[in-house]
mmCIF file of C-alpha atoms in Angstrom:
data_model
loop_
_atom_site.group_PDB
_atom_site.id
_atom_site.type_symbol
_atom_site.label_atom_id
_atom_site.label_comp_id
_atom_site.label_asym_id
_atom_site.label_seq_id
_atom_site.Cartn_x
_atom_site.Cartn_y
_atom_site.Cartn_z
ATOM 1 C CA CYS N 239 69.709 69.121 -2.861
ATOM 2 C CA TYR N 240 70.650 66.715 0.065
ATOM 3 C CA LEU N 241 70.885 67.116 3.848
ATOM 4 C CA ARG N 242 73.268 65.045 6.058
ATOM 5 C CA VAL N 243 72.773 64.848 9.632
ATOM 6 C CA GLN N 244 75.349 62.901 11.966
ATOM 7 C CA THR N 245 74.941 61.962 15.433
ATOM 8 C CA GLN N 246 77.633 60.301 17.390
ATOM 9 C CA SER N 247 77.505 58.761 20.990
ATOM 10 C CA HIS N 248 79.300 56.041 22.972
ATOM 11 C CA PHE N 249 76.628 53.796 21.431
ATOM 12 C CA GLY N 250 77.666 54.308 17.884
ATOM 13 C CA ASN N 251 77.311 56.575 14.759
ATOM 14 C CA ARG N 252 74.170 57.361 12.939
ATOM 15 C CA LEU N 253 73.792 59.152 9.551
ATOM 16 C CA TYR N 254 70.451 60.371 8.147
ATOM 17 C CA PHE N 255 70.475 61.235 4.615
ATOM 18 C CA TYR N 256 67.635 63.404 3.292
ATOM 19 C CA ALA N 257 66.522 64.784 -0.367
ATOM 20 C CA ALA N 258 64.746 68.257 -0.890
ATOM 21 C CA VAL N 259 61.293 67.635 -2.147
ATOM 22 C CA ASP N 260 58.165 70.064 -2.837
ATOM 23 C CA THR N 261 56.864 69.403 0.547
ATOM 24 C CA GLY N 262 60.175 69.844 2.614
ATOM 25 C CA TRP N 263 62.612 66.880 3.216
ATOM 26 C CA MET N 264 62.249 63.369 2.456
ATOM 27 C CA MET N 265 64.543 60.777 4.408
ATOM 28 C CA LEU N 266 66.463 58.607 1.619
ATOM 29 C CA PHE N 267 68.176 56.184 4.290
ATOM 30 C CA GLU N 268 69.549 55.926 7.734
ATOM 31 C CA TYR N 269 72.931 54.471 8.399
ATOM 32 C CA GLU N 270 73.672 53.082 11.847
ATOM 33 C CA ASN N 271 77.092 51.780 13.091
ATOM 34 C CA ALA N 272 76.223 50.708 16.557
ATOM 35 C CA ASP N 273 78.837 47.741 16.614
ATOM 36 C CA ASP N 274 82.013 49.963 16.071
ATOM 37 C CA PRO N 275 81.636 53.761 16.628
ATOM 38 C CA THR N 276 85.169 54.733 14.857
ATOM 39 C CA ALA N 277 86.315 56.529 12.039
ATOM 40 C CA LEU N 278 83.034 57.269 10.172
ATOM 41 C CA ARG N 279 83.688 59.377 7.031
ATOM 42 C CA ASP N 280 81.554 59.911 3.939
ATOM 43 C CA SER N 281 81.633 61.929 0.652
ATOM 44 C CA LEU N 282 79.766 62.471 -2.681
ATOM 45 C CA VAL N 283 81.823 61.566 -5.693
ATOM 46 C CA ASP N 284 81.136 59.880 -9.041
ATOM 47 C CA LEU N 285 82.010 56.086 -8.238
ATOM 48 C CA ASN N 286 80.827 54.327 -11.335
ATOM 49 C CA GLY N 287 81.749 56.677 -14.198
ATOM 50 C CA ASP N 288 78.488 57.904 -15.256
ATOM 51 C CA GLY N 289 78.955 61.483 -14.613
ATOM 52 C CA HIS N 290 76.577 61.585 -11.529
ATOM 53 C CA LEU N 291 77.550 62.190 -7.892
ATOM 54 C CA ASP N 292 77.339 58.891 -5.847
ATOM 55 C CA TYR N 293 77.706 58.606 -2.106
ATOM 56 C CA TRP N 294 79.984 56.410 0.021
ATOM 57 C CA ILE N 295 80.119 55.776 3.789
ATOM 58 C CA TYR N 296 83.547 54.804 5.136
ATOM 59 C CA ASN N 297 84.102 52.881 8.266
ATOM 60 C CA TYR N 298 87.371 51.450 9.825
ATOM 61 C CA GLY N 299 86.736 48.789 12.646
ATOM 62 C CA SER N 300 88.491 49.347 15.871
ATOM 63 C CA SER N 301 89.856 45.613 16.367
ATOM 64 C CA GLY N 302 91.319 42.999 14.164
ATOM 65 C CA CYS N 303 94.719 42.421 12.734
ATOM 66 C CA CYS N 304 94.363 43.573 9.140
ATOM 67 C CA LEU N 305 93.246 46.280 6.848
ATOM 68 C CA ARG N 306 89.383 46.676 6.944
ATOM 69 C CA HIS N 307 88.460 49.708 5.028
ATOM 70 C CA VAL N 308 84.716 49.230 4.578
ATOM 71 C CA TYR N 309 82.547 51.332 2.122
ATOM 72 C CA GLN N 310 78.715 51.352 1.964
ATOM 73 C CA VAL N 311 78.138 52.551 -1.678
ATOM 74 C CA TYR N 312 74.914 54.308 -2.749
ATOM 75 C CA LEU N 313 74.647 55.016 -6.354
ATOM 76 C CA TYR N 314 72.702 58.057 -7.945
ATOM 77 C CA HIS N 315 69.783 57.032 -10.090
ATOM 78 C CA PRO N 316 69.025 59.738 -12.500
ATOM 79 C CA ASP N 317 65.460 58.279 -13.631
ATOM 80 C CA LYS N 318 64.267 58.357 -9.984
ATOM 81 C CA GLN N 319 66.736 61.297 -9.104
ATOM 82 C CA GLN N 320 67.702 59.592 -5.882
ATOM 83 C CA LEU N 321 70.359 57.572 -4.370
ATOM 84 C CA GLY N 322 70.116 53.742 -3.870
ATOM 85 C CA TYR N 323 72.058 51.157 -2.028
ATOM 86 C CA ALA N 324 74.606 49.527 -4.297
ATOM 87 C CA ALA N 325 77.194 47.517 -2.472
ATOM 88 C CA ARG N 326 79.424 46.968 0.805
ATOM 89 C CA LEU N 327 83.041 46.546 -0.241
ATOM 90 C CA MET N 328 86.014 45.895 1.701
ATOM 91 C CA ASN N 329 89.217 47.787 0.886
ATOM 92 C CA PRO N 330 88.164 48.965 -2.441
ATOM 93 C CA THR N 331 89.783 51.214 -5.158
ATOM 94 C CA PHE N 332 87.383 53.024 -7.314
ATOM 95 C CA TYR N 333 88.295 53.619 -11.029
ATOM 96 C CA PRO N 334 85.195 55.500 -12.315
ATOM 97 C CA GLN N 335 86.822 56.143 -15.852
ATOM 98 C CA GLU N 336 87.082 52.408 -16.415
ATOM 99 C CA GLN N 337 83.714 51.698 -14.466
ATOM 100 C CA LEU N 338 85.827 49.326 -12.193
ATOM 101 C CA VAL N 339 86.439 48.402 -8.608
ATOM 102 C CA ARG N 340 89.483 46.625 -7.617
ATOM 103 C CA GLY N 341 90.328 45.604 -4.030
ATOM 104 C CA PHE N 342 91.259 42.952 -1.462
ATOM 105 C CA GLY N 343 89.531 41.054 1.408
ATOM 106 C CA TYR N 344 90.587 40.731 4.991
ATOM 107 C CA GLY N 345 93.673 39.111 6.199
ATOM 108 C CA HIS N 346 97.435 39.128 5.594
ATOM 109 C CA GLY N 347 99.012 39.855 2.503
ATOM 110 C CA ASP N 348 99.895 36.421 1.391
ATOM 111 C CA ASP N 349 96.464 34.789 2.296
ATOM 112 C CA MET N 350 93.515 36.884 1.018
ATOM 113 C CA ALA N 351 91.729 37.173 -2.380
ATOM 114 C CA LEU N 352 91.901 40.314 -4.658
ATOM 115 C CA TYR N 353 88.882 41.186 -6.854
ATOM 116 C CA THR N 354 87.882 43.154 -9.741
ATOM 117 C CA PHE N 355 84.239 44.277 -10.345
ATOM 118 C CA ARG N 356 82.570 46.156 -13.180
ATOM 119 C CA TRP N 357 79.663 48.569 -12.516
ATOM 120 C CA LYS N 358 76.774 47.517 -14.957
ATOM 121 C CA ASP N 359 73.253 49.025 -14.946
ATOM 122 C CA GLY N 360 73.931 50.078 -11.223
ATOM 123 C CA GLN N 361 75.134 46.739 -9.821
ATOM 124 C CA LEU N 362 78.494 45.144 -9.570
ATOM 125 C CA ASP N 363 79.512 42.250 -11.965
ATOM 126 C CA SER N 364 82.143 40.000 -10.774
ATOM 127 C CA LEU N 365 85.199 40.117 -13.276
ATOM 128 C CA GLU N 366 87.996 38.437 -11.489
ATOM 129 C CA TYR N 367 89.110 37.112 -8.276
ATOM 130 C CA ILE N 368 92.820 36.185 -7.573
ATOM 131 C CA GLU N 369 93.050 33.756 -4.653
ATOM 132 C CA PRO N 370 95.976 32.984 -2.711
ATOM 133 C CA PRO N 371 98.640 30.493 -3.597
ATOM 134 C CA PHE N 372 97.984 27.005 -2.797
ATOM 135 C CA GLU N 373 100.168 23.898 -3.052
ATOM 136 C CA ASN N 374 99.302 21.693 -6.005
ATOM 137 C CA ALA N 375 100.385 18.089 -6.552
ATOM 138 C CA LEU N 376 103.890 18.980 -7.402
ATOM 139 C CA ASP N 377 103.952 21.191 -4.245
ATOM 140 C CA THR N 378 104.594 24.157 -6.530
ATOM 141 C CA PRO N 379 102.626 27.386 -5.307
ATOM 142 C CA HIS N 380 100.136 28.738 -7.900
ATOM 143 C CA ILE N 381 97.790 31.816 -7.833
ATOM 144 C CA VAL N 382 94.271 31.037 -8.875
ATOM 145 C CA ARG N 383 92.556 33.462 -11.227
ATOM 146 C CA SER N 384 89.037 32.962 -11.647
ATOM 147 C CA TYR N 385 87.110 35.113 -14.227
ATOM 148 C CA TRP N 386 83.874 34.988 -16.027
ATOM 149 C CA VAL N 387 83.207 35.120 -19.868
ATOM 150 C CA GLU N 388 79.602 35.119 -21.053
ATOM 151 C CA GLY N 389 78.455 33.791 -17.638
ATOM 152 C CA GLU N 390 80.879 30.940 -17.380
ATOM 153 C CA ARG N 391 83.553 30.750 -14.618
ATOM 154 C CA LEU N 392 87.041 29.954 -15.994
ATOM 155 C CA VAL N 393 90.090 29.201 -13.942
ATOM 156 C CA THR N 394 93.892 29.595 -14.821
ATOM 157 C CA LEU N 395 96.996 29.286 -12.741
ATOM 158 C CA LEU N 396 99.246 32.123 -12.504
ATOM 159 C CA ASP N 397 102.935 32.433 -11.356
ATOM 160 C CA SER N 398 102.291 36.094 -10.077
ATOM 161 C CA VAL N 399 99.703 38.571 -9.079
ATOM 162 C CA PRO N 400 98.856 40.757 -12.412
ATOM 163 C CA ALA N 401 100.447 44.090 -12.135
ATOM 164 C CA VAL N 402 97.146 45.986 -12.477
ATOM 165 C CA TYR N 403 96.804 45.183 -8.718
ATOM 166 C CA ARG N 404 99.705 47.429 -7.875
ATOM 167 C CA THR N 405 97.401 50.442 -8.466
ATOM 168 C CA ILE N 406 95.089 49.449 -5.479
ATOM 169 C CA GLU N 407 95.224 51.855 -2.525
ATOM 170 C CA ASP N 408 97.306 50.423 0.311
ATOM 171 C CA ALA N 409 98.750 47.846 -2.061
ATOM 172 C CA TYR N 410 101.777 47.527 0.417
ATOM 173 C CA TRP N 411 99.398 45.361 2.288
ATOM 174 C CA ILE N 412 99.333 42.904 -0.521
ATOM 175 C CA GLY N 413 103.091 42.837 -1.024
ATOM 176 C CA TYR N 414 103.679 45.685 -3.550
#
């Protein structure tokens, strides 16, 4: 059983998250968003496909040029029977059935990186980055794909962004 308490003022938002214990309530964490008191939401949902409810806190900043959906992610640890901090993600889309997170960074559609992470033992492993086009020696634009195989970073050049990135929420921002 969890208890969530939110306070809000012109100084910002605060969330307090508690778990029921034999002696009452134990604070699991406190989240403060003093820099930007806008658009704070949260939810319990299975983010990593392990069958347990995890917790995310969402914030959307009030200034800047581009999409900036920021999620603080807390995974449930069944061995400890509590939530623990896992990651801060920009513009993510969660694919729990695949244990993946895909998303994109901050910027305009043609000048930001795309990413794919995999959940592994409660942590995110980088699987792939798709970096913005650059001009090579032949003045031909290419997209750089960085990925990892057995801990080694490999790089290839692509002519277009892989279609799997079309499933990202707000994909229109990246040109889909």
